Short mmCIF file of C-alpha atoms in Angstrom, two decimals:
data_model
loop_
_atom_site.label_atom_id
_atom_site.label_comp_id
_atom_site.label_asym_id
_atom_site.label_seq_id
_atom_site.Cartn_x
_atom_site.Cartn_y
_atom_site.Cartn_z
CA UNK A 1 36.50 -2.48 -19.96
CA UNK A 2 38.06 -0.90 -17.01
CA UNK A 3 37.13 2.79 -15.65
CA UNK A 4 39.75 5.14 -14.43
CA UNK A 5 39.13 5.42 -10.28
CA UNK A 6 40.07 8.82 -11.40
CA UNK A 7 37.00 9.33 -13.78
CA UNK A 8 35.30 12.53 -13.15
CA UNK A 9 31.71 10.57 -13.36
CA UNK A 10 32.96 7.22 -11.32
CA UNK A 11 33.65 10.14 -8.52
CA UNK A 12 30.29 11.28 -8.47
CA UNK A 13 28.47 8.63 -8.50
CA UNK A 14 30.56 6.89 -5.86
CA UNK A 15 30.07 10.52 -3.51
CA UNK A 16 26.30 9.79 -4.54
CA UNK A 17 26.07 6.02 -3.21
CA UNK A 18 28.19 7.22 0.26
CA UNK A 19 25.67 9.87 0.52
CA UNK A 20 22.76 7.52 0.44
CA UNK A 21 24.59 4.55 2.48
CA UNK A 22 25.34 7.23 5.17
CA UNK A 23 21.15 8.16 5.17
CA UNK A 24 19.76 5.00 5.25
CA UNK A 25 22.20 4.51 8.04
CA UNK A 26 21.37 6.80 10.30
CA UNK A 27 17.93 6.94 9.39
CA UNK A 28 18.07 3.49 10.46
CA UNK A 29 20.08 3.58 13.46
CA UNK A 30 18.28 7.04 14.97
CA UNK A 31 16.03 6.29 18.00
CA UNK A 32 13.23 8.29 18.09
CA UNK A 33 11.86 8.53 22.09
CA UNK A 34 9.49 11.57 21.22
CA UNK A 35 8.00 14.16 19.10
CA UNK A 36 11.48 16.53 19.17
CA UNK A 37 13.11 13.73 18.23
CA UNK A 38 11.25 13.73 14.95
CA UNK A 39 12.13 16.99 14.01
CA UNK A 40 15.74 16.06 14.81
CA UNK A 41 15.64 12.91 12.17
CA UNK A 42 13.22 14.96 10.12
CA UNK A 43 15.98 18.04 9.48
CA UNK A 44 18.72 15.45 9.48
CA UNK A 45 17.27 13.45 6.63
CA UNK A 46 16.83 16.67 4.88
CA UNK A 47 20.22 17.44 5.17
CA UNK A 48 21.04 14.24 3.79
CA UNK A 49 18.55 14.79 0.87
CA UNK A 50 19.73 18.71 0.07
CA UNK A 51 23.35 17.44 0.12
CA UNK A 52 22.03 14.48 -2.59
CA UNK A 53 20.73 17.36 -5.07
CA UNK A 54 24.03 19.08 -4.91
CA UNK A 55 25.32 15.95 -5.82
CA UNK A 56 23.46 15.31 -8.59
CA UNK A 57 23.22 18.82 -9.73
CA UNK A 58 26.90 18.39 -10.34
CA UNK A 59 26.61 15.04 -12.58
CA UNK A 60 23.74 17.01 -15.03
CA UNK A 61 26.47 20.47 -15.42
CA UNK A 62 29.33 17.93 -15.72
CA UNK A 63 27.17 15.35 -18.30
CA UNK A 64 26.24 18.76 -20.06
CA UNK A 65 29.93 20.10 -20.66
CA UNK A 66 31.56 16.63 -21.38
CA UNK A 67 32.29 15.47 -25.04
CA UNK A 68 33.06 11.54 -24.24
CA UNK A 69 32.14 10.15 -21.51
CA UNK A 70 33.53 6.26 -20.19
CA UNK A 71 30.00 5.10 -19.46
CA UNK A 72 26.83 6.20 -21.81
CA UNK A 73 25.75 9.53 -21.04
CA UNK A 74 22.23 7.75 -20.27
CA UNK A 75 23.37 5.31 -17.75
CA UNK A 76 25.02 7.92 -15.80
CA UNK A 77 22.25 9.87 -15.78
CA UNK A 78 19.96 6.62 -14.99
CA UNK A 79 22.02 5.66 -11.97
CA UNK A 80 22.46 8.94 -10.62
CA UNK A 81 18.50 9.67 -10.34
CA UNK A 82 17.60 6.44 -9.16
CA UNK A 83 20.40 6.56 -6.34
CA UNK A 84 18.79 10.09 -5.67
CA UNK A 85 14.86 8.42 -5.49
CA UNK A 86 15.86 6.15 -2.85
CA UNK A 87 17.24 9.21 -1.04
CA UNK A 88 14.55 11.05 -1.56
CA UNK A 89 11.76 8.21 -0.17
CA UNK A 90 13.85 8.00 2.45
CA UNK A 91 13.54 11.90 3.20
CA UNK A 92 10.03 12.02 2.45
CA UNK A 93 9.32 8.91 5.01
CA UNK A 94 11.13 10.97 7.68
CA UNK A 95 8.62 13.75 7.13
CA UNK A 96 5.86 11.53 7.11
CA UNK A 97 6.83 10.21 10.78
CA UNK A 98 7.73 13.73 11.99
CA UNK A 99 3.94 14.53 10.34
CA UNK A 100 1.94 11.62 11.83
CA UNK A 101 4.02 12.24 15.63
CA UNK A 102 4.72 8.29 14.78
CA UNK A 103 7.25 8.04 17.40
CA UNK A 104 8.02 4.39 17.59
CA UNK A 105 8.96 2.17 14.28
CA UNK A 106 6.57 -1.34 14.30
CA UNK A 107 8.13 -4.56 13.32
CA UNK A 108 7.48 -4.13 10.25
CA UNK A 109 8.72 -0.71 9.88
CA UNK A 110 12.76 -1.98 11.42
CA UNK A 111 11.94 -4.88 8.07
CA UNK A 112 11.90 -2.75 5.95
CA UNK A 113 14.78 -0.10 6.48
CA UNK A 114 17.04 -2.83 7.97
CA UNK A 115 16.30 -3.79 3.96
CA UNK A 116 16.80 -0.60 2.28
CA UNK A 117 20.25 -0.75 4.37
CA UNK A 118 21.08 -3.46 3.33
CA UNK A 119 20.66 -2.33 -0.28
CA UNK A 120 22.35 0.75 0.65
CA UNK A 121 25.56 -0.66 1.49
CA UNK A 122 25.29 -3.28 -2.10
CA UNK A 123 24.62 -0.24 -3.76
CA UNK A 124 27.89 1.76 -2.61
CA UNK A 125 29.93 -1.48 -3.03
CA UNK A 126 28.25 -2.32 -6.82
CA UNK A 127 29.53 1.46 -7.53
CA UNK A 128 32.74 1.09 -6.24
CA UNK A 129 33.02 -1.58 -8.69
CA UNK A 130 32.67 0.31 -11.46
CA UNK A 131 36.43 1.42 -10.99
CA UNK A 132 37.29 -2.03 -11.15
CA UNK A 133 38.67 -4.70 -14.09
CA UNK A 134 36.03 -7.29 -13.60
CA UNK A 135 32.24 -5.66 -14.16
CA UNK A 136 31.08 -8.69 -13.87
CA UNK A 137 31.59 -8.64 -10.04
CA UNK A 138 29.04 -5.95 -9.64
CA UNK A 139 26.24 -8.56 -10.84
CA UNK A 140 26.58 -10.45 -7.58
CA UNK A 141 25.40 -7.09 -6.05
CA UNK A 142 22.57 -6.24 -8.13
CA UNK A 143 21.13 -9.54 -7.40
CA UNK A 144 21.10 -9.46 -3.51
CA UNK A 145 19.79 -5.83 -4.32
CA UNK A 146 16.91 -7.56 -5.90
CA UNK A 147 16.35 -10.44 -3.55
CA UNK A 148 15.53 -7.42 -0.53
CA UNK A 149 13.42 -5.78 -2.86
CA UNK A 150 11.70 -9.09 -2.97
CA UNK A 151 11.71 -9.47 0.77
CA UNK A 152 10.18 -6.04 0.79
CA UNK A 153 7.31 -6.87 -1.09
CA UNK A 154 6.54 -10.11 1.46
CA UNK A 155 6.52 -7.22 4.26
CA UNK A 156 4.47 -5.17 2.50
CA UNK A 157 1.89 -8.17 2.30
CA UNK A 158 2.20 -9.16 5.55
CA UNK A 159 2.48 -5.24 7.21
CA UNK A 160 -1.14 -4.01 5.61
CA UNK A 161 -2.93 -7.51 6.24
CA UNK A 162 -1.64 -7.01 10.03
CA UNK A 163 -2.24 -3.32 10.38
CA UNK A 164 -5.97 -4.48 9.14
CA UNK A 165 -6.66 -6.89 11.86
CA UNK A 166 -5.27 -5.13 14.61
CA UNK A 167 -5.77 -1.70 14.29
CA UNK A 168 -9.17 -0.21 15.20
CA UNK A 169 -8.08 3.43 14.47
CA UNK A 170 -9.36 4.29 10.95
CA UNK A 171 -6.66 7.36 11.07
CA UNK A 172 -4.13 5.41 11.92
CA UNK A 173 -4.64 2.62 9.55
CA UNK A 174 -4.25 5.33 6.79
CA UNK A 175 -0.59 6.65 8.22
CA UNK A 176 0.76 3.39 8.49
CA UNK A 177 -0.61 1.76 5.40
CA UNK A 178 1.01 5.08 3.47
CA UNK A 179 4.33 4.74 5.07
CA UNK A 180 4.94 1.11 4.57
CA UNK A 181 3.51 1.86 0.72
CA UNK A 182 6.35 4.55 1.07
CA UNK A 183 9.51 2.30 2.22
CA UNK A 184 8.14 -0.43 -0.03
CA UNK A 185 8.66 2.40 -3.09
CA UNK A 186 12.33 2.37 -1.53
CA UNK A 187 12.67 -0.49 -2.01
CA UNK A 188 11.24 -0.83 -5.74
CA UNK A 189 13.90 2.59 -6.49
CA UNK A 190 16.58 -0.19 -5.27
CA UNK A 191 15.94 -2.55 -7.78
CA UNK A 192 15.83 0.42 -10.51
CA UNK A 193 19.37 0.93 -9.22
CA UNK A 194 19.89 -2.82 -9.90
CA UNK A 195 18.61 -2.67 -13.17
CA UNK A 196 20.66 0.16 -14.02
CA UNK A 197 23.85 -1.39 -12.99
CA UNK A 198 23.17 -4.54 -15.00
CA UNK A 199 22.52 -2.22 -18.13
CA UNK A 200 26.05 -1.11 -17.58
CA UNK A 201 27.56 -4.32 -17.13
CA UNK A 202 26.00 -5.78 -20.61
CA UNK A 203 27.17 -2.74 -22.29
CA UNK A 204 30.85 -2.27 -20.83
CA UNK A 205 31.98 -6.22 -20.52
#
């Protein structure tokens, strides 16, 4: 089955994926040098997040006053909110640097979000898809979704067993341990964005 690029739902989810491709970008590519920086990629992020409620807001009126709909009702509904988690762990991670004055990213802090935007950009590409003949192109996509939602789990191993042998600051153990817990949830909302777009694929083929 094909989907209209026209398709009032294939246009919102689509405006949904740029939205989070464009966060995880910059949240990703901002350099934070010191604390007013923070509040900077702090407000920013918001932005980012406010505009994704909009967003989404607009799927729930539109899923409430439509009588067919091209993909189940469900799966939109499924895709749109876990696009919108990832947006909003990415949002709340922002906060939790601007809250901690965590001014510099670790190593294992670049792993991660170079990750998430990586998925980011799948994610917008696997949608675009969905406007497409061939569904079956979009499973390529969920997979290497998957595999850095994998990868994310190996940093999360390797991030808390480091931050435990090298940091002597019981305080700061805490704020990084919750923040790479954080990105790793990212990550995990990722693969629920995988999973959702395989759903679709089984059900539309």
């Amino acid at each position: 089955m094909a989907f209209n690029k026209k398709d009032k739902f294939i246009n919102h989810l689509n405006n949904i994926a740029i939205n989070l491709k464009e966060s995880a970008h910059y949240f990703a590519d901002y350099k934070l040098k010191n604390v007013s920086d923070l509040k900077i990629f702090s407000e920013t992020m918001k932005e980012y997040e406010t505009k994704g409620d909009t967003l989404v807001h607009q799927v729930i009126q539109d899923l409430n006053n439509a009588f067919i709909t091209r993909i189940e009702r469900e799966d939109i509904l499924s895709l749109t909110m876990s696009m919108d988690d990832v947006l909003d762990g990415l949002e709340s991670t922002a906060a939790m640097f601007e809250m901690y004055s965590i001014t510099e990213a670790d190593s294992f802090m670049i792993k991660f979000v170079d990750a998430i935007r990586l998925a980011a950009d799948e994610i917008v590409t696997a949608v675009e898809l969905l406007a497409s003949k061939n569904l079956l192109n979009i499973r390529n996509h969920a997979i290497k979704i998957k595999d850095l939602e994998s990868n994310c789990d190996g940093i999360l191993r390797q991030s808390i067993k480091q931050l435990f042998i090298s940091e002597k600051d019981p305080i700061r153990i805490i704020q990084y341990k919750e923040i790479y817990e954080q990105l790793e949830e990212i990550a995990d909302s990722c693969q629920a964005v995988a999973n959702t777009l395989e759903t679709i694929i089984m059900k539309n083929s």
